[in-house]
Coordinates of C-alpha atoms and ligand atoms in Angstrom, one line a residue:
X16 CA 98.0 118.1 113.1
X17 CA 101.1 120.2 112.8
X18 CA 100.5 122.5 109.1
X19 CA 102.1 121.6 106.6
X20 CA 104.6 124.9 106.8
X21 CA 106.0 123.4 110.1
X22 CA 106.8 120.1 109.2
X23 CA 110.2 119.6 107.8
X24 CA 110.7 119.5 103.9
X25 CA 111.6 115.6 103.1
X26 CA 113.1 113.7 100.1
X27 CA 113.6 110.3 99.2
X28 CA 114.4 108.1 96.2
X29 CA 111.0 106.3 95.0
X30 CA 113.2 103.9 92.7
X31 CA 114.8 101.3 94.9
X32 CA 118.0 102.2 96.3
X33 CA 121.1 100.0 95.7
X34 CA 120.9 98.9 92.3
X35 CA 121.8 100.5 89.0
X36 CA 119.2 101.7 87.1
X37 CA 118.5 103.7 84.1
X38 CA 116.7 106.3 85.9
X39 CA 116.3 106.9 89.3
X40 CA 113.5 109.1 91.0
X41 CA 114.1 111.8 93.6
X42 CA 111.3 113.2 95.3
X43 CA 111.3 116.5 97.6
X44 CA 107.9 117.2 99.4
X45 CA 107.4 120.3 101.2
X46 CA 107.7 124.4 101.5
X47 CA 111.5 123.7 101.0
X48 CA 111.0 122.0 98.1
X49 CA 111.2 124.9 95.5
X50 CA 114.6 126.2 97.5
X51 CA 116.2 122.8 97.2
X52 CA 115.6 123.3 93.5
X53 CA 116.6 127.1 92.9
X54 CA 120.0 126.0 94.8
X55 CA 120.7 122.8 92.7
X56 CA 119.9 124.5 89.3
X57 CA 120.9 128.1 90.2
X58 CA 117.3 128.8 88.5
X59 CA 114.2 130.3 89.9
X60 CA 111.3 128.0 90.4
X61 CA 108.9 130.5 88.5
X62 CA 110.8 129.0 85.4
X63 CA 109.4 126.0 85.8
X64 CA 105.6 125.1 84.5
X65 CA 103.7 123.2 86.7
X66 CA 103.4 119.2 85.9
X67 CA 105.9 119.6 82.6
X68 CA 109.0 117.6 82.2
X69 CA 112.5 120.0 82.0
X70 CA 115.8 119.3 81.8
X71 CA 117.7 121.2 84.2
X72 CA 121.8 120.8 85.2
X73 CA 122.5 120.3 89.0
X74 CA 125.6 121.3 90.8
X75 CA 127.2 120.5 94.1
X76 CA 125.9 122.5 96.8
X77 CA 128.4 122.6 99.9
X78 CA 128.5 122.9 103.4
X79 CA 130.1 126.0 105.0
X80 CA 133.4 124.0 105.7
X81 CA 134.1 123.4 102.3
X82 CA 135.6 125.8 99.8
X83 CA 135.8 123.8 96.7
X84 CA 133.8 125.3 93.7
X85 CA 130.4 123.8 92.4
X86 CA 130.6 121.1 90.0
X87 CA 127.9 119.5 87.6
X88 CA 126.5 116.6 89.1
X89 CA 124.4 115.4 86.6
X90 CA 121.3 116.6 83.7
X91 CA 117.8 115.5 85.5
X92 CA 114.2 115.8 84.1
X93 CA 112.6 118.1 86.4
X94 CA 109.0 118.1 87.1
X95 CA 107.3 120.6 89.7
X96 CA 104.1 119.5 91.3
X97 CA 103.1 123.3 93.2
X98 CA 100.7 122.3 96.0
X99 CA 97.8 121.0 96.3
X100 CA 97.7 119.2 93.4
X101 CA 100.6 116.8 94.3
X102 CA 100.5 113.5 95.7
X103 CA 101.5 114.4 99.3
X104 CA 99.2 117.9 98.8
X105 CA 102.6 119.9 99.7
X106 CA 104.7 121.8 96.9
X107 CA 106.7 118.5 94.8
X108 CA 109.6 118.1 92.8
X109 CA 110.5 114.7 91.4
X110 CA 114.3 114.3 89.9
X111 CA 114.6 112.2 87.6
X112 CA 118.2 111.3 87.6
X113 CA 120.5 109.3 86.2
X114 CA 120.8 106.1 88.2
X115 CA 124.2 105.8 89.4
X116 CA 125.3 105.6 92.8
X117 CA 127.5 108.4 92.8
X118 CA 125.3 110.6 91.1
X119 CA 122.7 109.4 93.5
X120 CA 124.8 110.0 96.8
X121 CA 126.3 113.1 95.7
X122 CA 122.9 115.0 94.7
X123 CA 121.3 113.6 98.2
X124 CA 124.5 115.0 100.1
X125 CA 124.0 118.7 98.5
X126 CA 120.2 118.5 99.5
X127 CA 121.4 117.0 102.9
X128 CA 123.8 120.4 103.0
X129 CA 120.7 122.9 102.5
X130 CA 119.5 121.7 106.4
X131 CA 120.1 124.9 108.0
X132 CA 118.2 125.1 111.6
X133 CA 119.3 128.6 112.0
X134 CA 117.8 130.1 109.3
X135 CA 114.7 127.8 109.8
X136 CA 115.2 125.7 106.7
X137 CA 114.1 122.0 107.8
X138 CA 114.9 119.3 105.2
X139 CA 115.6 115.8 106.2
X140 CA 115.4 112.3 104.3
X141 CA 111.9 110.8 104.6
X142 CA 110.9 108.1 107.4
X143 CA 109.4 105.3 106.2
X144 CA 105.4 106.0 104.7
X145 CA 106.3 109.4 105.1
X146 CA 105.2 110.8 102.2
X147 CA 101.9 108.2 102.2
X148 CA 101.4 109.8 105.6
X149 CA 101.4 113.6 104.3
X150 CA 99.0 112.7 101.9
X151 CA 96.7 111.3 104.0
X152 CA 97.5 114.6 106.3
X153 CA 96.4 116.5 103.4
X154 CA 93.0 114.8 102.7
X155 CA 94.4 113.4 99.7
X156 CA 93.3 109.7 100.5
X157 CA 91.8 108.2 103.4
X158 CA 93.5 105.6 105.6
X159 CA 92.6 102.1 103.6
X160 CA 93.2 103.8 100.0
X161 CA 96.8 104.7 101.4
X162 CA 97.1 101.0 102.9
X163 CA 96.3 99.6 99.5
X164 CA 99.2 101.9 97.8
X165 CA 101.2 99.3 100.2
X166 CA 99.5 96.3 99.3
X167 CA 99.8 97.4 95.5
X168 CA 103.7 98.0 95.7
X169 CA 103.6 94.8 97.4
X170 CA 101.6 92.6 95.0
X171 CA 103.3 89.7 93.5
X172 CA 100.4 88.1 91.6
X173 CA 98.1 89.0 89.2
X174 CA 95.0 87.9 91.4
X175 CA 96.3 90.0 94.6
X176 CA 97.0 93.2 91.9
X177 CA 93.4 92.5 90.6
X178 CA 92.0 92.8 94.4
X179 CA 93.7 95.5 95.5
X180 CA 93.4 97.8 92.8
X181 CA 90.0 97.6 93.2
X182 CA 90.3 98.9 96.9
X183 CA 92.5 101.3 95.8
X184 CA 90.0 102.6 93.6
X185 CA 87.6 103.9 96.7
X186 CA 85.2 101.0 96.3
X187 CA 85.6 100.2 100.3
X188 CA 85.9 103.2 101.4
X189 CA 82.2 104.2 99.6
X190 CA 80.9 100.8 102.0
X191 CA 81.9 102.1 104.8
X192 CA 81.0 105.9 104.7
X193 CA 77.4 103.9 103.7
X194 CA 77.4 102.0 107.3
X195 CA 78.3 104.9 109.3
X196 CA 75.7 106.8 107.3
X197 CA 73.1 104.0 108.7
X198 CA 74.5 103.4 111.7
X199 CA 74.5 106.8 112.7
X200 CA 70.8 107.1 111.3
X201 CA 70.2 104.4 113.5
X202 CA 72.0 106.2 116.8
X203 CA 69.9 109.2 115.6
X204 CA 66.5 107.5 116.3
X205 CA 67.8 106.0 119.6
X206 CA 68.7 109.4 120.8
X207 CA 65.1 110.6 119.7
X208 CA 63.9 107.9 122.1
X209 CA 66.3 109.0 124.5
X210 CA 65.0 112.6 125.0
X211 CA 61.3 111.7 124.8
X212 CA 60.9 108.9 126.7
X213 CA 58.6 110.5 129.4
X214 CA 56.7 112.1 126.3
X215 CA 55.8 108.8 124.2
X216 CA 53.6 105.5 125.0
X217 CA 55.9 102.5 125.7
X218 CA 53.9 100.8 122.6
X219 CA 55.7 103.2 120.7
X220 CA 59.2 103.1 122.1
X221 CA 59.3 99.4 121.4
X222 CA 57.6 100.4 117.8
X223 CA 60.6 102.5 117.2
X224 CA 63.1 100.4 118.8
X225 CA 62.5 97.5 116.8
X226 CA 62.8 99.2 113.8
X227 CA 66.2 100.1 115.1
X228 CA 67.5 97.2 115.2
X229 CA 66.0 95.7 112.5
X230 CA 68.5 97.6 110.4
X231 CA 71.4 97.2 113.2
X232 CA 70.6 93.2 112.3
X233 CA 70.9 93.7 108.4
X234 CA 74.3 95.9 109.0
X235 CA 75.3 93.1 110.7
X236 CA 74.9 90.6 108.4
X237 CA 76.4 93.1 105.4
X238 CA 79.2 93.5 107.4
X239 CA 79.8 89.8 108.0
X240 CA 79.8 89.2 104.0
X241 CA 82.4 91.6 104.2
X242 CA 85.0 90.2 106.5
X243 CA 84.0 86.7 104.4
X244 CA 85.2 88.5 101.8
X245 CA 88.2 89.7 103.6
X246 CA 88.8 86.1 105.2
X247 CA 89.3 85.0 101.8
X248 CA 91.8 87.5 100.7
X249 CA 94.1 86.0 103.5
X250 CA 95.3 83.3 101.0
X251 CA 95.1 84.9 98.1
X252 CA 98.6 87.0 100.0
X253 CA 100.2 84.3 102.2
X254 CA 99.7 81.9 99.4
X255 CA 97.3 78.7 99.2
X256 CA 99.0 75.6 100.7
X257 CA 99.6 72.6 97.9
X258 CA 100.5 69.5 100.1
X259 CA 102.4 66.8 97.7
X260 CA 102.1 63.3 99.4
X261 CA 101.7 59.8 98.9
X262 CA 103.7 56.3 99.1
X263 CA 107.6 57.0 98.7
X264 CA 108.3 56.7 95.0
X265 CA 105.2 57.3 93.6
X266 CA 106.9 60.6 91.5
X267 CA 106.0 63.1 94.6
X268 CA 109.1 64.9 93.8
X269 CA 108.6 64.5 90.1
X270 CA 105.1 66.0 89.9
X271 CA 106.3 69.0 91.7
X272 CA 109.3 69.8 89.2
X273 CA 106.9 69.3 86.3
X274 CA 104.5 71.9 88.3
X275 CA 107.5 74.1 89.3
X276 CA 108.9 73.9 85.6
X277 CA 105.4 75.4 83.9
X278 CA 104.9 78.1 86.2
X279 CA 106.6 81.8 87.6
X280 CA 108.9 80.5 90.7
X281 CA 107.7 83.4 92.8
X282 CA 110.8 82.6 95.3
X283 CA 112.9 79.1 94.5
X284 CA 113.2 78.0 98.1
X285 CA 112.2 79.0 101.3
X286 CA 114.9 78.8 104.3
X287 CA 114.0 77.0 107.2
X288 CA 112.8 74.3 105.5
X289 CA 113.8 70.5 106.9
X290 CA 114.9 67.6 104.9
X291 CA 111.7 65.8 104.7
X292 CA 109.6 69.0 102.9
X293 CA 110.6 71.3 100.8
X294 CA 108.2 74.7 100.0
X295 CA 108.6 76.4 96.8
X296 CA 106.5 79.4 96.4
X297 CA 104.9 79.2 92.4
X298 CA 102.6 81.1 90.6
X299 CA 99.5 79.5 89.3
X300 CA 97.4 81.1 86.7
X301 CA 97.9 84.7 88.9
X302 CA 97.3 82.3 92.6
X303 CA 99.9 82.1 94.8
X304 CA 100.5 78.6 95.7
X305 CA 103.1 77.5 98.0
X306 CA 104.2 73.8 97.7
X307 CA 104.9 71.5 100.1
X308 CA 106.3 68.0 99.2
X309 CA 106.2 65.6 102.0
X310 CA 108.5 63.0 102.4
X311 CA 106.6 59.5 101.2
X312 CA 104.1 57.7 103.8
X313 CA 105.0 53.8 104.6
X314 CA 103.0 52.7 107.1
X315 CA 105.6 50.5 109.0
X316 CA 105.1 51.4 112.5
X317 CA 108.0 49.8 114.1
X318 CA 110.4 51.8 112.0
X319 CA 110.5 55.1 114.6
X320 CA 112.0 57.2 112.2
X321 CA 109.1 56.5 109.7
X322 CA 106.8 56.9 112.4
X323 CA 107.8 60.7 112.8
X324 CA 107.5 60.7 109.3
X325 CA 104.3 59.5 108.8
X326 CA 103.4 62.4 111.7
X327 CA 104.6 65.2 110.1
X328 CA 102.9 64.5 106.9
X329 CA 100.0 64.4 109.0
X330 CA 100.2 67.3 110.2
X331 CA 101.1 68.7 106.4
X332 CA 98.2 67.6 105.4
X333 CA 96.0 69.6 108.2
X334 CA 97.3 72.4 106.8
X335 CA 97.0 72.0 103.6
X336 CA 94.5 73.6 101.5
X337 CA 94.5 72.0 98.5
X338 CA 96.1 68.2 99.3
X339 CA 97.2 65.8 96.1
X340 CA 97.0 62.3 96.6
X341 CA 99.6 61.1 94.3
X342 CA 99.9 57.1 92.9
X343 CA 101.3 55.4 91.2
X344 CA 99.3 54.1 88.0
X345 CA 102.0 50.9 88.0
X346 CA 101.1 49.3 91.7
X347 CA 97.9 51.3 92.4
X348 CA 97.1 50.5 95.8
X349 CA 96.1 53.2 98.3
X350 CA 98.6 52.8 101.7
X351 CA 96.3 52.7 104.4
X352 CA 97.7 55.3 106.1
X353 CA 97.2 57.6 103.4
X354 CA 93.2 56.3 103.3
X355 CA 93.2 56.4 107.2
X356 CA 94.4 60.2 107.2
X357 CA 92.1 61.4 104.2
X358 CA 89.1 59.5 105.4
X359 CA 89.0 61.1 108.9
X360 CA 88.6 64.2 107.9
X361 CA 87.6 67.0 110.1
X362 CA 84.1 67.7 108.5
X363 CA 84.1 71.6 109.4
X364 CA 88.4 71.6 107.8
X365 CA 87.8 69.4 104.5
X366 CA 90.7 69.8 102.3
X367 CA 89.8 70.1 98.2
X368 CA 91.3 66.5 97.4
X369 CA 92.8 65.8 94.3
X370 CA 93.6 61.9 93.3
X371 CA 96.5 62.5 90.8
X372 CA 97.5 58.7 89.0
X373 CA 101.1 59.0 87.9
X374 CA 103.6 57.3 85.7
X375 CA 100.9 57.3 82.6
X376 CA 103.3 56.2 80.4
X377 CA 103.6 52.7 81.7
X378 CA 100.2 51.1 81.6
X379 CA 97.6 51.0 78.7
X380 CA 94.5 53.0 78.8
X381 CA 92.5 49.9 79.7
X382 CA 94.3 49.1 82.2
X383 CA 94.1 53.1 83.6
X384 CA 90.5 53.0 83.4
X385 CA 90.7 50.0 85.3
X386 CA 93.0 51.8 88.1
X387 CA 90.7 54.4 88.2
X388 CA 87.5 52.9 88.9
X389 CA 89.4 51.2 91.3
X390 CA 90.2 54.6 92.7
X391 CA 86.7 56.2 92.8
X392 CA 85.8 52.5 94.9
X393 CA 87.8 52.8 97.7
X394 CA 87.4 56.5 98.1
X395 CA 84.1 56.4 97.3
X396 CA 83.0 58.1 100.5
X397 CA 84.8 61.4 99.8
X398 CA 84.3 61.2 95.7
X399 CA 87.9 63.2 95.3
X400 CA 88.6 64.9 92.0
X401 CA 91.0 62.4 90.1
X402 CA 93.3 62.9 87.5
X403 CA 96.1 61.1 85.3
X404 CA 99.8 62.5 84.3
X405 CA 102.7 61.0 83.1
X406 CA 105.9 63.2 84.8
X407 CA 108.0 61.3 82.3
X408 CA 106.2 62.8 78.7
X409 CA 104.1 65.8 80.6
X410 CA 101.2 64.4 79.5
X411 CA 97.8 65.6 81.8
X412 CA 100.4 68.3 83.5
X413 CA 98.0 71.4 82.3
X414 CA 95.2 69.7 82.9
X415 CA 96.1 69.2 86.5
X416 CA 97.3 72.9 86.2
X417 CA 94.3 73.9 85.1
X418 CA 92.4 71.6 87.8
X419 CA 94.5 73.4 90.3
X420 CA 93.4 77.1 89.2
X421 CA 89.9 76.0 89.5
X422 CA 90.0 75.0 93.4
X423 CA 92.6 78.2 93.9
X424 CA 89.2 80.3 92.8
X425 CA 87.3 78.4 94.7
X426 CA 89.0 79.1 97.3
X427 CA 88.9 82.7 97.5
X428 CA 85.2 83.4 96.7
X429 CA 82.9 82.9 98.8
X430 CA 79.9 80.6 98.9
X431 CA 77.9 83.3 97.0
X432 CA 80.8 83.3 94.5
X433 CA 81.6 86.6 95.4
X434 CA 84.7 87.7 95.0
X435 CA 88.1 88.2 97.8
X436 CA 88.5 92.0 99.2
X437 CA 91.9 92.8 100.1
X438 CA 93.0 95.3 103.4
X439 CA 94.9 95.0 106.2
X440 CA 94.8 92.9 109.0
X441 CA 94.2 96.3 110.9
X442 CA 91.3 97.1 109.0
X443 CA 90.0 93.2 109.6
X444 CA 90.5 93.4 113.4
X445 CA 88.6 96.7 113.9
X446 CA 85.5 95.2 111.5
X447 CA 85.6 92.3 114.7
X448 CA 86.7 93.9 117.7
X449 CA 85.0 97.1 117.2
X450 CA 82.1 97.5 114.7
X451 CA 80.8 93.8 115.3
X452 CA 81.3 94.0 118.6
X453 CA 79.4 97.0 119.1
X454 CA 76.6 95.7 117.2
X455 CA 76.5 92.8 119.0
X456 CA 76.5 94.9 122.2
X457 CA 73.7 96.7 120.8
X458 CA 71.5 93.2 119.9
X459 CA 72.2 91.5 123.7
X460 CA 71.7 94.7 125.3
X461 CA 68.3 95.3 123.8
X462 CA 67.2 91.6 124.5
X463 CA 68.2 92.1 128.2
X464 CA 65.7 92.3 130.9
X465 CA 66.2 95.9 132.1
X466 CA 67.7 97.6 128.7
X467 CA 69.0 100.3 129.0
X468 CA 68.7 103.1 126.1
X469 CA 71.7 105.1 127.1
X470 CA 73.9 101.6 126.8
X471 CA 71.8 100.9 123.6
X472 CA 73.3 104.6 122.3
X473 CA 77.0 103.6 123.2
X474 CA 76.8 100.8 121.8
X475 CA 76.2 102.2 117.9
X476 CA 78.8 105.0 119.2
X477 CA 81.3 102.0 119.3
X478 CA 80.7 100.5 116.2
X479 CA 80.6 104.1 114.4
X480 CA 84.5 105.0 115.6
X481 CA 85.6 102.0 114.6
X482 CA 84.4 103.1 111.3
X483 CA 86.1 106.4 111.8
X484 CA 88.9 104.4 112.9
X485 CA 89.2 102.3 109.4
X486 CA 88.6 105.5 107.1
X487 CA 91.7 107.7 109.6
X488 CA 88.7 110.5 110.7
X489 CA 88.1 109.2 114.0
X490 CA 89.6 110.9 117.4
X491 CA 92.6 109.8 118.9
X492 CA 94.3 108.6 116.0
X493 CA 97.7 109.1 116.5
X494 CA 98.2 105.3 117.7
X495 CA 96.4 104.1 114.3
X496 CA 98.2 106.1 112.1
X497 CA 101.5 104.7 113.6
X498 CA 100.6 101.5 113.3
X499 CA 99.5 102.0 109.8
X500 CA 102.5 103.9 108.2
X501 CA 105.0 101.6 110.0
X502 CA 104.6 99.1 107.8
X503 CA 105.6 101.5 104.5
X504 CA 109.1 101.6 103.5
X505 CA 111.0 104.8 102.5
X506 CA 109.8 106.8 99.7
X507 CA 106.5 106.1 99.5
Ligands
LIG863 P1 108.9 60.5 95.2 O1 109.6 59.6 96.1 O2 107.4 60.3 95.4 O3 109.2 61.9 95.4 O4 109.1 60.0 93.7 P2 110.2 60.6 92.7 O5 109.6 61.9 92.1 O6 111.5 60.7 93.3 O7 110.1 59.5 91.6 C1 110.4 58.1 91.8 C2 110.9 57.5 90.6 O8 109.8 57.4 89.6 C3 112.0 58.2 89.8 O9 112.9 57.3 89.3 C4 111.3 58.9 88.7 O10 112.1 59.1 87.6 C5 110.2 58.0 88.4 N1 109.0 58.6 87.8 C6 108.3 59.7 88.3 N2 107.3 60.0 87.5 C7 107.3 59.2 86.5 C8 106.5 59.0 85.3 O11 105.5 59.7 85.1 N3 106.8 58.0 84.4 C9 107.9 57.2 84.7 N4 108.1 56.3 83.8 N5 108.7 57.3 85.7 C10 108.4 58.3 86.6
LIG864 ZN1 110.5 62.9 96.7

C-alpha cells in the first residue's frame, strides 16, 4: 500500500448532504488535516487536546485570485483525533457545524482552496468508502467488520440491526481466523507427508492422511452451518414475501390495510408494480415483510383475462414465503383453484400456510366453529395454521400479527434454531466458490485412484486464501477491496 503520508488528505460530510439539519459533521482525515484546521481557525493545532470538544470560529480561506478579506463562516465544535487512535488511523478532525447549506458549501469551498499541488499539499473530497477503506489500510478493522459498518448504516429493522451488530462486534471474524488456524494445521501435516514420503511406511501415510481429513470433513460441515446461517440472513434484508390471495371479495385488500395500518410502512409503495398486485414494504415485530396482494382467483377458464389472472397469482404464490389463504367466514367454500394450487405443492418449496377466515363480524361463533372444522377437512392433507379476523372491528388482527412474527422467526433460524448471520453476498460467494470448493477438492482428490499429495496440499491452499480473501489479508487484493468499498457512499 501507498503510506499514509502519500495519500491525499480527504474530507467529507458524515451527516447526509442536502437537508437542513441542526448539526452537520465534517470530517478531514489525513497529514493535512491539522493544516486545514490552523488555516480555518488561524490557531495552532497544539491548542487543541486530543478527543475534547472546542469551539473554535472559522473564516473564509481564498484562492489566490481573490482579494476579498476573510470573513467568519461559522462557530464549530472542534474535536482533534491525532493519529493512530482515530477511526481511519490517520490524524482526524470532525466539524461540527451548523447545518446550513451555505455554511456547509462555503467552509467545503475554503478547504477545497488549501489544494495546492505545488507546494505538495493534497486534499480532495472523499470517494465513496474512502474513509472505511483507510481504516481498513490502517489495520483498524478487517474486511467483513468494515462491510458490516455498511450493513449497519443500512439497516432498516430491528432484526437486521440485531444481526449485524453482532458481526460487527468481531464474532465472525474470530470463526474464521479459527478455520484457517485448522486448515492450515491441516496443510501442515500434509506437507509433513509431503517431504517424508520415501522415509515413512505407506501404513502410516494413510494413518496420517486420514486423520487429515477427518478434520477437513468436520470444517466442512462447520462451515456449511455457516452459510445456513448466512442463507437465512438473505430474507431477513430483501424482506420475507407475504402473498395476500384468495376469491375476489373475500377482504384481500381489506386484511392488508388493517396489517399496513398496525405496523412501520418501511416504504408506502413500490414502483413498478401492475394493477393486479400491489407490494408495500411493512415492518413486522423488527421483520421485514413485503406484501403482495393478488388480484382475487375465480376459476372461470373461458374468461382469458381471468385466466392470466389466475396465472400470475400462481406464480405469486411460488414466491411467496409466507402465503395467506384468505375466506370469507359468510360463503366459506374453498375455490378449487385456490385448493388445486396449495395442494400441489412442491414438497422441497412448501410455503408456511396460513388459513385466515374473514368478515368475523357476520356469523355467530357456532357457526365459525362450524366453518372452521370445515376448513381443517378439506385441507386436511396440509393441516395449515388457521385463524379468524374481522377487518370490519380489528378483531383477531394482532393475533394474526403475532402469528405472522412467529413464521418470520422461523424463517430465519435454522433447523437447529440457530440464529441468521448477516455479510455480504461477497463474503457468501467466497465461503462457496472458494473455501468449499477447495475442501471438496481436497475430499474427491483423496478418494481418487492415483491421489496425489501435492494436489491434496493445493487444495487446503485454496480454501485458506479464500479465508484471507474474506478477512482483506490475502494477496492480490486490490480487485476485492474494490469491489468491497464500491458499494459505501461518501463519508463513511
Ligand atoms: P378483496 O377483493 O379480496 O380485496 O376484498 P376487499 O378488501 O375489497 O373487500 C370486499 C368487501 O368486503 C368490501 O366491501 C369490504 O368492506 C368488505 N369487508 C372486508 N372485510 C370485512 C369484514 O371483516 N367484515 C365485513 N363486514 N366486511 C368486510
Ligand atoms: Zn382487493
Amino acid at each position: 500500500y501507498v503510506t499514509s503520508s502519500n495519500l491525499p488528505t480527504i474530507y467529507a460530510l458524515g451527516t447526509p448532504a442536502g437537508t437542513k439539519s441542526a448539526i452537520a459533521i465534517l470530517r478531514v482525515s489525513g497529514s493535512q488535516a491539522p493544516h486545514i484546521y490552523e488555516s480555518l481557525t488561524k490557531q495552532r493545532i497544539t491548542k487543541l487536546k486530543p478527543r475534547f470538544a472546542h469551539v473554535d470560529q472559522i473564516y473564509s480561506i481564498n484562492n489566490n485570485l481573490q482579494s476579498e478579506p476573510r470573513s467568519l463562516l461559522d462557530s464549530p465544535l472542534v474535536l482533534y483525533f491525532p493519529k493512530p487512535n482515530s477511526f481511519t488511523g490517520e490524524d482526524m478532525i470532525e466539524f461540527h457545524l451548523h447545518g446550513g447549506k451555505a455554511i456547509i458549501d462555503a467552509v467545503i469551498k475554503s478547504i477545497s482552496n488549501l489544494h495546492d499541488p505545488n507546494n505538495l499539499i493534497n486534499i480532495r473530497y472523499s470517494e465513496p468508502g474512502e474513509f472505511s477503506r483507510r481504516a481498513f489500510q490502517n489495520g483498524k478493522f478487517d474486511l467483513t467488520e468494515v462491510e458490516s459498518i455498511n450493513d449497519l448504516i443500512n439497516a432498516e429493522t430491528e432484526t437486521q440491526r440485531k444481526y449485524v451488530v453482532s458481526s460487527f462486534n468481531g464474532k465472525n471474524k474470530m470463526i474464521f481466523t479459527q478455520w484457517r488456524t485448522n486448515l492450515v494445521s491441516a496443510m501442515a501435516k500434509l506437507t509433513a507427508l509431503i517431504d517424508f514420503a520415501d522415509d515413512n511406511e505407506m501404513e502410516n501415510d494413510s494413518y496420517l492422511l486420514n486423520e487429515i481429513e477427518t478434520e477437513v470433513v468436520r470444517m466442512k460441515e462447520q462451515i456449511i452451518k455457516f452459510t445456513d446461517q448466512l442463507n437465512k440472513s438473505k430474507i431477513l434484508i430483501d424482506g420475507i414475501k407475504l402473498v395476500l390471495f384468495g376469491s375476489p371479495n373475500v377482504g384481500k385488500s381489506s386484511i392488508l390495510n388493517c396489517i399496513t395500518s398496525e405496523e412501520l410502512a418501511i416504504v408506502s409503495d413500490i414502483p413498478g408494480t401492475t394493477r393486479d398486485s400491489i407490494n408495500s414494504v411493512i415492518d413486522i415485530n423488527g421483520y421485514k415483510v413485503v406484501i403482495i396482494d393478488t388480484a382475487g382467483i375465480r376459476n372461470k377458464s373461458d374468461d382469458p383475462i381471468e385466466k392470466i389472472g389466475i396465472r400470475k397469482a400462481k406464480q405469486k404464490f411460488q414466491e411467496g414465503d409466507i402465503c395467506l389463504l384468505i375466506i370469507d367466514s359468510t360463503n366459506a367454500s374453498i375455490d378449487s383453484t385456490l385448493l388445486e394450487m396449495v395442494q400441489s405443492q412442491d414438497k422441497d418449496n412448501m410455503k408456511q400456510l396460513v388459513v385466515v377466515l374473514n368478515k368475523t363480524d357476520l356469523v355467530s361463533s357456532q357457526e365459525l366453529t362450524q366453518i372452521k372444522n370445515q376448513i381443517e377437512n378439506s385441507l386436511s392433507s396440509i393441516s395449515p395454521l388457521i385463524t379468524t379476523v374481522s377487518c370490519k372491528t380489528q378483531d383477531g388482527i394482532q393475533q394474526l400479527l403475532s402469528m405472522l412474527t412467529k413464521q418470520c422467526r422461523d424463517l430465519t433460524t435454522t433447523q437447529e434454531g440457530v440464529e441468521p448471520i448477516i455479510m455480504s453476498q461477497r463474503v457468501n460467494d467466497i465461503l462457496t466458490n472458494d473455501i468449499l470448493y477447495g475442501i471438496d477438492e481436497f475430499l474427491r482428490n483423496k478418494e481418487s485412484q492415483n491421489r496425489d499429495l501435492i494436489i491434496l496440499s493445493e487444495s487446503l491452499k485454496y480454501s485458506i486464501d479464500g479465508i484471507g480473501k474474506i478477512l482483506g489479508d490475502a494477496v492480490g487484493l486490490d480487485e476485492v477491496l474494490n469491489v468491497v468499498f464500491s458499494k459505501f457512499c461518501i463519508g463513511k
